[in-house]
Short mmCIF file of C-alpha atoms (C1' of nucleotides) in Angstrom, two decimals:
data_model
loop_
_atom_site.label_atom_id
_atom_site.label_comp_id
_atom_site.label_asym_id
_atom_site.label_seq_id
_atom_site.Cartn_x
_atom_site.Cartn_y
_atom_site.Cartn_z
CA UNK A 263 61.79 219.44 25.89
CA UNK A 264 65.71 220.77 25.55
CA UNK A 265 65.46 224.70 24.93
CA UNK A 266 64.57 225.64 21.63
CA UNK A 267 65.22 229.16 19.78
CA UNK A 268 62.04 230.51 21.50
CA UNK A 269 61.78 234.22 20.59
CA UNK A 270 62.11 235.54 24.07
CA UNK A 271 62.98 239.76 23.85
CA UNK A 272 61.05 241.89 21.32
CA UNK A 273 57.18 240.95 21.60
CA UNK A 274 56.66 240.71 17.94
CA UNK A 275 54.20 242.64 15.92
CA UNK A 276 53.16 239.58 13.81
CA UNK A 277 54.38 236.94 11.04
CA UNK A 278 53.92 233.69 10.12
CA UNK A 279 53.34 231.17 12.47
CA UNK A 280 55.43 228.01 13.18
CA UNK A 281 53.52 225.41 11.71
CA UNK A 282 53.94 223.08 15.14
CA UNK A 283 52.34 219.89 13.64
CA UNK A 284 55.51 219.69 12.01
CA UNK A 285 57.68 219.12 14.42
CA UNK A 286 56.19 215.36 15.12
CA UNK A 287 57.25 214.77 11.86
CA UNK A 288 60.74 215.54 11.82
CA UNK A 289 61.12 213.90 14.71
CA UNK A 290 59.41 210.84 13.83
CA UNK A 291 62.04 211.24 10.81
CA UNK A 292 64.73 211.71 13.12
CA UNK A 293 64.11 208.28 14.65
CA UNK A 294 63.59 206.64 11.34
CA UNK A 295 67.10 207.57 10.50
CA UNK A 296 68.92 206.81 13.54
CA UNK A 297 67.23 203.41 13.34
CA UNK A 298 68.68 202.96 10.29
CA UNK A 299 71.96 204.40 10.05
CA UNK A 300 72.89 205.24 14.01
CA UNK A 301 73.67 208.71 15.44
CA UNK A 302 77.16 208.82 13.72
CA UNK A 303 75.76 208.04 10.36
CA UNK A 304 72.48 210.09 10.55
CA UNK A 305 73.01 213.68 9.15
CA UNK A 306 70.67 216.18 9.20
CA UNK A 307 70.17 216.57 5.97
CA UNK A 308 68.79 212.77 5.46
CA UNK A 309 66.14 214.02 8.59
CA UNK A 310 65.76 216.80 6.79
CA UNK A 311 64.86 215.26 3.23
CA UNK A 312 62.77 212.44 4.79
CA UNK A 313 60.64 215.15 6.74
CA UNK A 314 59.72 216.78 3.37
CA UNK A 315 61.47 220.02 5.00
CA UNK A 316 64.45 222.29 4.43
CA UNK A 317 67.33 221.63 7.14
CA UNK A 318 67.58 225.74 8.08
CA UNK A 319 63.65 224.95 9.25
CA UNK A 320 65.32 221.22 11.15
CA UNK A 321 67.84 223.82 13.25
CA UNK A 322 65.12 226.58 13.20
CA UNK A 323 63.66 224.42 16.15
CA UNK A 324 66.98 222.24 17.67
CA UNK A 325 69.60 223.80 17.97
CA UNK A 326 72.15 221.16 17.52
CA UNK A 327 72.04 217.54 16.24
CA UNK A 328 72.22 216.64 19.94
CA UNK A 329 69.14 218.38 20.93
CA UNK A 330 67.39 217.52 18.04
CA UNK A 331 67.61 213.92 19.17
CA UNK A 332 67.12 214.32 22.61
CA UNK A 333 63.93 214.86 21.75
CA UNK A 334 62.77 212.65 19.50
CA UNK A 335 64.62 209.48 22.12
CA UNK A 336 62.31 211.19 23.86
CA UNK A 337 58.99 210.07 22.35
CA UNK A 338 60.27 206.63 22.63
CA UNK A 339 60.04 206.35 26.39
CA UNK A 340 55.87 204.88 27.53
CA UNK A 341 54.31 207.53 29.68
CA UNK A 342 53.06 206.55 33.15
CA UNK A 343 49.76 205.72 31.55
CA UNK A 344 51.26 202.86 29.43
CA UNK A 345 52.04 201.06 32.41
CA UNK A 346 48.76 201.63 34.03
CA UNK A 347 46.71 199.72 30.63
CA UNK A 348 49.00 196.16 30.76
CA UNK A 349 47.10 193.39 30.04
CA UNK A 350 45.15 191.27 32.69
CA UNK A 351 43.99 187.81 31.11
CA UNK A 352 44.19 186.31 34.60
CA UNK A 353 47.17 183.80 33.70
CA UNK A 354 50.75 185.30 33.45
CA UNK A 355 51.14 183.58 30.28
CA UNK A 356 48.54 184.89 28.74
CA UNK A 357 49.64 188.20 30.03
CA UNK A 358 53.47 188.22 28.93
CA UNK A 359 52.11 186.62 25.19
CA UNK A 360 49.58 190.51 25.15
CA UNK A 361 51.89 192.28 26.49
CA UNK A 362 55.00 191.19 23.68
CA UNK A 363 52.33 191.62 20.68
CA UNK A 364 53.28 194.85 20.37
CA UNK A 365 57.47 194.11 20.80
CA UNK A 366 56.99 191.77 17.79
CA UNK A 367 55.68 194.87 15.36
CA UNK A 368 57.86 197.58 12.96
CA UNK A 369 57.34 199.86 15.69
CA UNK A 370 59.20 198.22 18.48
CA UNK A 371 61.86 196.84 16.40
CA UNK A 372 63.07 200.25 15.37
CA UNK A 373 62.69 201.18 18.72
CA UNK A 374 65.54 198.72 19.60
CA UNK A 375 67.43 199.83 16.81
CA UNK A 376 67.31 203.33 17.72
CA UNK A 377 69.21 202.04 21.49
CA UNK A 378 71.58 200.14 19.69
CA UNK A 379 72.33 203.36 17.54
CA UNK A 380 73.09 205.19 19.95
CA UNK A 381 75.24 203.49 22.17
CA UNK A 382 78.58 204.83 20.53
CA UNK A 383 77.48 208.75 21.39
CA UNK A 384 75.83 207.51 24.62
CA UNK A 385 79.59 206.59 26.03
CA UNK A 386 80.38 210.21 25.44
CA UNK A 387 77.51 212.24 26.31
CA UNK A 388 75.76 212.00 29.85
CA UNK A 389 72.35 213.03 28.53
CA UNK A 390 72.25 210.89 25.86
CA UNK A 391 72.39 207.86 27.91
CA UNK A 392 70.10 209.23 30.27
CA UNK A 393 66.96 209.14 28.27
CA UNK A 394 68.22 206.25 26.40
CA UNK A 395 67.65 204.28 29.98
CA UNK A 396 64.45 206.02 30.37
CA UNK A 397 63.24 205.41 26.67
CA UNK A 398 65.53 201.77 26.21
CA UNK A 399 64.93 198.40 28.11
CA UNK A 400 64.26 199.54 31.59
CA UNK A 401 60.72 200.32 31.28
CA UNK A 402 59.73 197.07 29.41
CA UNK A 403 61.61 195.49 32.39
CA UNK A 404 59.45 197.25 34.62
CA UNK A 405 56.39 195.91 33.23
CA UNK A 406 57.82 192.06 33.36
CA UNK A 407 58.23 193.12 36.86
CA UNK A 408 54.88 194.07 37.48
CA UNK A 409 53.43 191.27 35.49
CA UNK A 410 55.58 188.43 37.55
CA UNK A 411 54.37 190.21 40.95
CA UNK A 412 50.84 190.13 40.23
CA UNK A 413 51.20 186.54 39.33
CA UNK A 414 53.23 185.35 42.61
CA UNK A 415 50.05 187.44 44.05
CA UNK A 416 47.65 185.73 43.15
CA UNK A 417 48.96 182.38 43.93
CA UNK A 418 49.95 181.46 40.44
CA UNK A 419 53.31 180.69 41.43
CA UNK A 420 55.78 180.81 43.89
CA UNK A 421 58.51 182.85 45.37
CA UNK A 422 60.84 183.72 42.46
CA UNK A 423 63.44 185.93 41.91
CA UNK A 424 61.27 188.71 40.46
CA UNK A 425 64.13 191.18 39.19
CA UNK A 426 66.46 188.16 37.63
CA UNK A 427 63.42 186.67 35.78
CA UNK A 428 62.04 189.85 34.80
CA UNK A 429 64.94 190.77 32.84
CA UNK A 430 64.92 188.21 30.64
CA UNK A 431 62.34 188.29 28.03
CA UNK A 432 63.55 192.30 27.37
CA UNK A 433 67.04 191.65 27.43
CA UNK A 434 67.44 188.73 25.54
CA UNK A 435 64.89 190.26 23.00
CA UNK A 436 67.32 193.28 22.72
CA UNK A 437 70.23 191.85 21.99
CA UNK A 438 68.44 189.25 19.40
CA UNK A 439 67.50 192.42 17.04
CA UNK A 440 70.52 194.60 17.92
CA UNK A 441 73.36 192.34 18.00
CA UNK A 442 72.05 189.02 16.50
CA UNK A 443 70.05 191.44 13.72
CA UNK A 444 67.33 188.90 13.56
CA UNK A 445 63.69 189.62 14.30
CA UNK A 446 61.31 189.10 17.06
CA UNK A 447 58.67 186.77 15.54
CA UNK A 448 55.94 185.99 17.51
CA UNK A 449 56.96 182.33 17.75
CA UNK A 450 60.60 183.24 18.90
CA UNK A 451 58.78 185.32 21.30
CA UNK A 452 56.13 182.55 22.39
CA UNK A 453 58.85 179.92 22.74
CA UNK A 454 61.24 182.23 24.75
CA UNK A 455 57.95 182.33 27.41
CA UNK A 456 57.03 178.40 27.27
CA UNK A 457 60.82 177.00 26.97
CA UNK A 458 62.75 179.94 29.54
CA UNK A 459 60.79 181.89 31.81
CA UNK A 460 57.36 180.13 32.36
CA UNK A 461 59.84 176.51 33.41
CA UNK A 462 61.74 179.28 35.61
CA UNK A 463 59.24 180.51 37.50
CA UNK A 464 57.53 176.69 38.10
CA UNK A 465 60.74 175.77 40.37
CA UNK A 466 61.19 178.34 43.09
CA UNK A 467 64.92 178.51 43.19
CA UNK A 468 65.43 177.96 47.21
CA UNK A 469 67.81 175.00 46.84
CA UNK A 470 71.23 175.66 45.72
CA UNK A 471 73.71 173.07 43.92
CA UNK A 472 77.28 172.60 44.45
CA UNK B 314 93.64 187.92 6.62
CA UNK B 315 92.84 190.97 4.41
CA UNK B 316 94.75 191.69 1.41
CA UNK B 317 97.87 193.74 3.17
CA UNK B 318 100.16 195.87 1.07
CA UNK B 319 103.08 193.22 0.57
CA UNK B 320 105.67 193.83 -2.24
CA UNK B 321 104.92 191.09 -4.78
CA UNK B 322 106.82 192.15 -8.10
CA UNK B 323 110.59 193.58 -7.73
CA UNK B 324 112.67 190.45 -5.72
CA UNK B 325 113.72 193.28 -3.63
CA UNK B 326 117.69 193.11 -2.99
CA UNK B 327 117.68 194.37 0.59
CA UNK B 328 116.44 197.00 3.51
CA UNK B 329 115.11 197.23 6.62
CA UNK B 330 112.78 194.42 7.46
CA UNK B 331 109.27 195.21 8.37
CA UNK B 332 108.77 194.28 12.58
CA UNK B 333 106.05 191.94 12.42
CA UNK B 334 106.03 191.68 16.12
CA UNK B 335 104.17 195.40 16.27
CA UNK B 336 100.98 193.87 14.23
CA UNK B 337 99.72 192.17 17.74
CA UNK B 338 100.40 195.41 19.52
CA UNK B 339 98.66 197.70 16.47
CA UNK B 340 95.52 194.86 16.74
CA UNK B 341 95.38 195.40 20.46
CA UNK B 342 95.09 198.63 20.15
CA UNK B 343 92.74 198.87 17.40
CA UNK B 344 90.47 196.89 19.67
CA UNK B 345 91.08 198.93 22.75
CA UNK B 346 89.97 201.96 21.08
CA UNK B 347 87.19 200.05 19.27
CA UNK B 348 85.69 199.29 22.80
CA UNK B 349 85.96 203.08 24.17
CA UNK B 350 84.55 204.81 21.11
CA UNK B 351 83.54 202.73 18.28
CA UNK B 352 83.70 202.33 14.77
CA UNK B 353 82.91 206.18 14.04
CA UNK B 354 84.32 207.50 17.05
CA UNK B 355 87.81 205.50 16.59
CA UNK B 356 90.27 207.42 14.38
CA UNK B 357 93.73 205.89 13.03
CA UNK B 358 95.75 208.50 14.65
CA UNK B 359 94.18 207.41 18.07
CA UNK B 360 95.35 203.60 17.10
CA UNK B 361 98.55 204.77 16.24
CA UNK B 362 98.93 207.19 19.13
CA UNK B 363 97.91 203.69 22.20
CA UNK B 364 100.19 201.70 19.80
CA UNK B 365 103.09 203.82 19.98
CA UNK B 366 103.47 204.04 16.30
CA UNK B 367 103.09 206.50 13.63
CA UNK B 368 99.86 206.74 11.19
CA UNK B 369 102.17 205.91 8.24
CA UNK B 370 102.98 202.72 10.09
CA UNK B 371 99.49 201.32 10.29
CA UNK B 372 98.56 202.35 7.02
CA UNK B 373 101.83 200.79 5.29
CA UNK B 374 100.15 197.12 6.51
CA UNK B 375 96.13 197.70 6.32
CA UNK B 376 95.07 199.83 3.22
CA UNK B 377 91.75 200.94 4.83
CA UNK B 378 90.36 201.32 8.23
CA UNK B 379 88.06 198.66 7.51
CA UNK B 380 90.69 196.28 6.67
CA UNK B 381 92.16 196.94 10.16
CA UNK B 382 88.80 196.74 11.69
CA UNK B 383 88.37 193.34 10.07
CA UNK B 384 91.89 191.60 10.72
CA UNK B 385 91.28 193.43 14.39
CA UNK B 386 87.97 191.88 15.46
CA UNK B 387 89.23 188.42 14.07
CA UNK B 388 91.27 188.37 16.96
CA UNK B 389 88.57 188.07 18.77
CA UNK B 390 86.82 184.74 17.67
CA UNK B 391 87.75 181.58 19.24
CA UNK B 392 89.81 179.29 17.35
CA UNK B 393 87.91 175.53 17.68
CA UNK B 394 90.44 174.32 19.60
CA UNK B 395 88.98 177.18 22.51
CA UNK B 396 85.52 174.94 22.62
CA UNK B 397 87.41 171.99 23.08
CA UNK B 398 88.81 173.02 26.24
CA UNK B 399 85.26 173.41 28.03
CA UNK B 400 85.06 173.06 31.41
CA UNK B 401 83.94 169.11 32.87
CA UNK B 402 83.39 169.52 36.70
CA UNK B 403 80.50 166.77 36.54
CA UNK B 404 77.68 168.79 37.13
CA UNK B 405 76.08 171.63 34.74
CA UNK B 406 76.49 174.15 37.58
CA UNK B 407 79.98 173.86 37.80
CA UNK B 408 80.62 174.00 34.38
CA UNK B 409 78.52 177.43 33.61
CA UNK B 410 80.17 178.58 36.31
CA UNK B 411 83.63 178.10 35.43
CA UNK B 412 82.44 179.24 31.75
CA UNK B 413 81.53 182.24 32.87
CA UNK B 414 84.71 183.08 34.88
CA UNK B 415 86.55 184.72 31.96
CA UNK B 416 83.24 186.55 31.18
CA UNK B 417 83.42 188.39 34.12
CA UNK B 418 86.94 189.88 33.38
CA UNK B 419 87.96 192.70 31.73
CA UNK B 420 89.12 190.96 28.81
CA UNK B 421 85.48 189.57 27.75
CA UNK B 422 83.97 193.08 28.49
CA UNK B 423 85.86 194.65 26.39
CA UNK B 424 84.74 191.88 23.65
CA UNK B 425 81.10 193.11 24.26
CA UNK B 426 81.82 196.66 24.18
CA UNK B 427 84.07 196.01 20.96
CA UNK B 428 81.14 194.28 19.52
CA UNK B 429 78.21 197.01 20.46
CA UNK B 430 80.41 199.76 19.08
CA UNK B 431 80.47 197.92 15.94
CA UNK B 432 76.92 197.59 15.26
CA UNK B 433 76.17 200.44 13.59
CA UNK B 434 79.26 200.35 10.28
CA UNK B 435 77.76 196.24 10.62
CA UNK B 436 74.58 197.41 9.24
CA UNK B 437 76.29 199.43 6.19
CA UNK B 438 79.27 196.52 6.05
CA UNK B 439 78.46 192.87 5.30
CA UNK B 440 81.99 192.00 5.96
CA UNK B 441 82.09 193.54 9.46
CA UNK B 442 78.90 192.15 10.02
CA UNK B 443 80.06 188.44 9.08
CA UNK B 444 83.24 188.51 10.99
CA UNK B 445 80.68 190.20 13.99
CA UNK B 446 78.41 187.21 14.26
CA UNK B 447 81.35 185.03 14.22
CA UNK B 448 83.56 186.66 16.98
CA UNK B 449 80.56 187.90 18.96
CA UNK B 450 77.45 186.25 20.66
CA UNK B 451 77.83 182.57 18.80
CA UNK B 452 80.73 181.49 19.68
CA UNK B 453 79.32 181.78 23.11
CA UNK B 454 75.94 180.26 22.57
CA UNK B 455 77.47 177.73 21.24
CA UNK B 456 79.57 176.58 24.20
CA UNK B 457 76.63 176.81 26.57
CA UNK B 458 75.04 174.35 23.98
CA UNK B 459 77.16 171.94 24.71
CA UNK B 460 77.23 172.22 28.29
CA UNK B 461 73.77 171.87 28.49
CA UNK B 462 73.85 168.62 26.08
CA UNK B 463 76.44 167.18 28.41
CA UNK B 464 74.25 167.00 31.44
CA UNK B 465 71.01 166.20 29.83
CA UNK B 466 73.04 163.08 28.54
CA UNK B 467 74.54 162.29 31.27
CA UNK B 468 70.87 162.32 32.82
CA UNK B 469 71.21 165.55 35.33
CA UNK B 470 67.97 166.86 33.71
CA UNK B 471 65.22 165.93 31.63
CA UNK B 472 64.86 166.88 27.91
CA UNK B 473 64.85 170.50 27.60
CA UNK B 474 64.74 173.42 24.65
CA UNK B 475 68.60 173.46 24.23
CA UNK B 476 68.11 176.26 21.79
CA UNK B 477 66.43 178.65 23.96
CA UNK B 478 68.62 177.81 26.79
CA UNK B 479 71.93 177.83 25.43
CA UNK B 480 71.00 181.71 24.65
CA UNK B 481 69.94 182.88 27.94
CA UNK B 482 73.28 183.94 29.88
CA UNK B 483 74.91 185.26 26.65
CA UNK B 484 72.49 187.50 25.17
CA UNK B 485 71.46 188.43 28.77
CA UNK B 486 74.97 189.06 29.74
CA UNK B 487 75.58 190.80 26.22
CA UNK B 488 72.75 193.33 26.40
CA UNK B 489 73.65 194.12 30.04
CA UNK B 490 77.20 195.37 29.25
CA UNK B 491 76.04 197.06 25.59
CA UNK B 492 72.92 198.43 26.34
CA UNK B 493 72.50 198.63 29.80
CA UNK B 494 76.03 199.77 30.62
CA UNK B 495 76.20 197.75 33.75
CA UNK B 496 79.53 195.25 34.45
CA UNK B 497 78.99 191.48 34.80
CA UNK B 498 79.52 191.08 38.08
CA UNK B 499 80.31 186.99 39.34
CA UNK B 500 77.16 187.85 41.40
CA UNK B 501 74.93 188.88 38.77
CA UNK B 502 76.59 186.18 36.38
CA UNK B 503 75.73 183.05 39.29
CA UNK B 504 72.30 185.10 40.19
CA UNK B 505 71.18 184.33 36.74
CA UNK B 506 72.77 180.78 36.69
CA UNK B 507 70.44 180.17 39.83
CA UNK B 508 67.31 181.83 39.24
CA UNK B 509 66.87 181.76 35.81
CA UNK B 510 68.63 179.25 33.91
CA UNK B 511 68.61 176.37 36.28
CA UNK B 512 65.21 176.58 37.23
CA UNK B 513 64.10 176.65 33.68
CA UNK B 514 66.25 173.50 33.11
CA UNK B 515 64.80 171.60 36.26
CA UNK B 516 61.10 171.85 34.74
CA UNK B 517 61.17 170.35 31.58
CA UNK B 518 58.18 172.34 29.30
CA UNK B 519 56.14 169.67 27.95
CA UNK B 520 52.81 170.77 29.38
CA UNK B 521 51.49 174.37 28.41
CA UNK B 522 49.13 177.04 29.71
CA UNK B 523 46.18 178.78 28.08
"C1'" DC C 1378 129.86 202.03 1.45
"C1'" DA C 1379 125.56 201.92 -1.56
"C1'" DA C 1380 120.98 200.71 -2.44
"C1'" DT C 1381 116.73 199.57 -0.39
"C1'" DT C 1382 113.06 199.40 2.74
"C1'" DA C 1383 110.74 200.35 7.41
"C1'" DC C 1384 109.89 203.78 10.72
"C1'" DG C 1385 108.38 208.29 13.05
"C1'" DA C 1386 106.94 212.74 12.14
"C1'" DT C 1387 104.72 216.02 9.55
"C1'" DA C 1388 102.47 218.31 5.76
"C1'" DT C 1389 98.99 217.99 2.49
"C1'" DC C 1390 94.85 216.78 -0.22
"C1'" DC C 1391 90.15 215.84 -0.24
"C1'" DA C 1392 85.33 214.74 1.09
"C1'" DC C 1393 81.87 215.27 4.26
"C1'" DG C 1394 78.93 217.14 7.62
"C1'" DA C 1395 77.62 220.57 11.44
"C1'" DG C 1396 76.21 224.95 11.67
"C1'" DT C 1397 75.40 229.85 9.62
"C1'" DA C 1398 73.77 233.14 6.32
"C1'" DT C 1399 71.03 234.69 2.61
"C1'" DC C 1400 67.18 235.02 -0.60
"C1'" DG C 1401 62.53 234.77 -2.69
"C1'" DG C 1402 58.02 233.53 -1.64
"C1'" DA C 1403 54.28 232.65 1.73
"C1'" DT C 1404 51.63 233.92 5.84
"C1'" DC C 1405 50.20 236.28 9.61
"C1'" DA C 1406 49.14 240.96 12.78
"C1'" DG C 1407 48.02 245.65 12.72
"C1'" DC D 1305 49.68 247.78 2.50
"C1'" DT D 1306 53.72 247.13 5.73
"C1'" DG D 1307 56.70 244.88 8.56
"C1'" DA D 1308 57.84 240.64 10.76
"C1'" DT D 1309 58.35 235.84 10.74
"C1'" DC D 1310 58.27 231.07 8.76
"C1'" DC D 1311 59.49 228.12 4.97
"C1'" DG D 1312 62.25 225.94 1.23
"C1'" DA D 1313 66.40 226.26 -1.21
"C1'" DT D 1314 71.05 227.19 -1.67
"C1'" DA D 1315 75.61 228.86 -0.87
"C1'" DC D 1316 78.95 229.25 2.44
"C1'" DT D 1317 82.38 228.62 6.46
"C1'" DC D 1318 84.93 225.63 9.17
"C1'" DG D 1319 86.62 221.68 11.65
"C1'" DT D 1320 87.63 216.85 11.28
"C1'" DG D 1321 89.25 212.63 9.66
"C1'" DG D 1322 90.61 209.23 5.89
"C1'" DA D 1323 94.18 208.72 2.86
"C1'" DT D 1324 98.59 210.13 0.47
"C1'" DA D 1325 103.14 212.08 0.10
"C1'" DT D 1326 107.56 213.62 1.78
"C1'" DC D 1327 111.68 213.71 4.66
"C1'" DG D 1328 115.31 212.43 7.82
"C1'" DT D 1329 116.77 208.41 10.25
"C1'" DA D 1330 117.46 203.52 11.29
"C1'" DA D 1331 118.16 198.80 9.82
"C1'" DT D 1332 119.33 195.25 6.54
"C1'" DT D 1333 121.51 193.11 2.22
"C1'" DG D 1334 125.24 192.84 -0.92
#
DNA sequence: CAATTACGATATCCACGAGTATCGGATCAG
DNA sequence: CTGATCCGATACTCGTGGATATCGTAATTG
């Protein structure tokens, strides 16, 4: 978490507390906005309103606008863990079909919109486009990786170029919502697996054309 | 073109004609600065400033910054006569890779980047957002759908998903230089040409996995 | 030359949003 | 109860940028 206004000096006699539960809420508020209006159009007064709170309470806890999204990008990025639970049906089609059921929800579409949000104040701030790397494409990626690997494992096919094919299902699914600003339905999703990256991986690319 | 601010009622008896040459230089600009800090982050002064002209100048043709925005990023579509002058080496590889020469320049990144710092005013601005789709991914798509027609006529590979396929280097390429920040390299564009897209052409998808 | 218009430069108006300050009421510790 | 703190609400400051207006100068027509 990016420094809050902590109360550091006088140990306090007493007060009220700061209700803490709250804080999820503004920043699940924060992300609602910037999905819908980007970092340059989100104010904090529309986080504010949405979060059923006052905006001196918003910058009681961040700070700035900056830090106040920091955090909340920050929620977006899968903990360790989420990589540990991806599917295992055995075939990596049945894997890559579990593990995009979730990219074809609400959820993970305002996830991408949040990225594409933020890429104007990610060219100007360094730790803006840090977490947006961490909390953005590259750990879906990762778990294409890890899916594709097990599969050339286990004999399912052969050598491929694992980072290349990886890539593709996240990245083209990335640019469909935040560029094309159409939706991931599961049968876009499905066909992108049976017509693109399943055919790729059947013909190990050794040979080269001229 | 937008509605400009032409004089239409006096038959005006004389003065100094407006320099239609600078309009070019004032569009150039306008896209320049589009690229480096998007719609919110690009200011008319800056335009004016890179175009060597004064504020007064740019508004005296385009009444709003939208209406710049919009006559701007039309420069940026391909006229039909571009997709008429597609590459014909004889085999598919050839042509994607001489299609994707000009992709890997800086004029074409700058396209992209003009195009992700847009997104966010596209989502408040159905006129941006038409003009987007139009100068941005399709155009692109589009050409690779033809290539990829070509050789399956002319029998280089079986039937295919030309849909699916015409999309993978563009929206790969796309989200690589909005969202992932990274150039396209004429390694990384030929790496996906050979591990990704030819291979997926080479096994045609009839049969399917459970 | 005179009238007219474009141009560069600059001043100005205006709206908006980040951030601060204040206030009354609520909630806790002692 | 008392003082301290949080909360919601509101007013406020201040910088910025879109848009307009003005002015002196340059170019063009008659």
């Amino acid at each position: 978490m990016s420094e809050r206004t902590e109360r550091v000096g006088p140990p306090s006699r007493g007060g009220r507390k700061r209700d803490h539960s709250r804080d999820a809420v503004i920043l699940e508020a924060t992300l609602d906005v910037l999905a819908e209006s980007g970092f340059d159009g989100m104010t904090i007064d529309m986080v504010a309103v949405r979060a059923g709170a006052a905006r001196a309470t918003v910058y009681r806890r961040w700070p700035t606008k900056i830090d106040l999204v920091l955090d909340a990008v920050k929620r977006l990025a899968p903990g360790p863990a989420e990589l540990e639970r991806l599917p295992d049906t055995g075939s990596l089609r049945g894997d890559l079909v579990a593990s995009m059921q979730p990219d074809t929800s609400e959820e993970s579409e305002r996830r991408v919109r949040v990225v594409a949000g933020l890429q104007s104040i990610a060219e100007r701030n360094e730790d803006i486009a840090a977490v947006l790397t961490g909390g953005g494409t590259e750990p879906w990626i990762e778990a294409n990786r890890i899916l594709i690997r097990r599969a050339v494992d286990r004999g399912e096919y052969g050598p491929v170029d694992v980072d290349a094919l990886a890539q593709v299902l996240p990245l083209m699914c990335t640019c469909r919502v935040a560029v094309q600003r159409l939706p991931i339905t599961p049968e876009y999703a499905i066909g992108l697996i049976d017509a693109v990256l399943l055919p790729a991986m059947r013909s190990t690319s050794k040979e080269k054309f001229g």
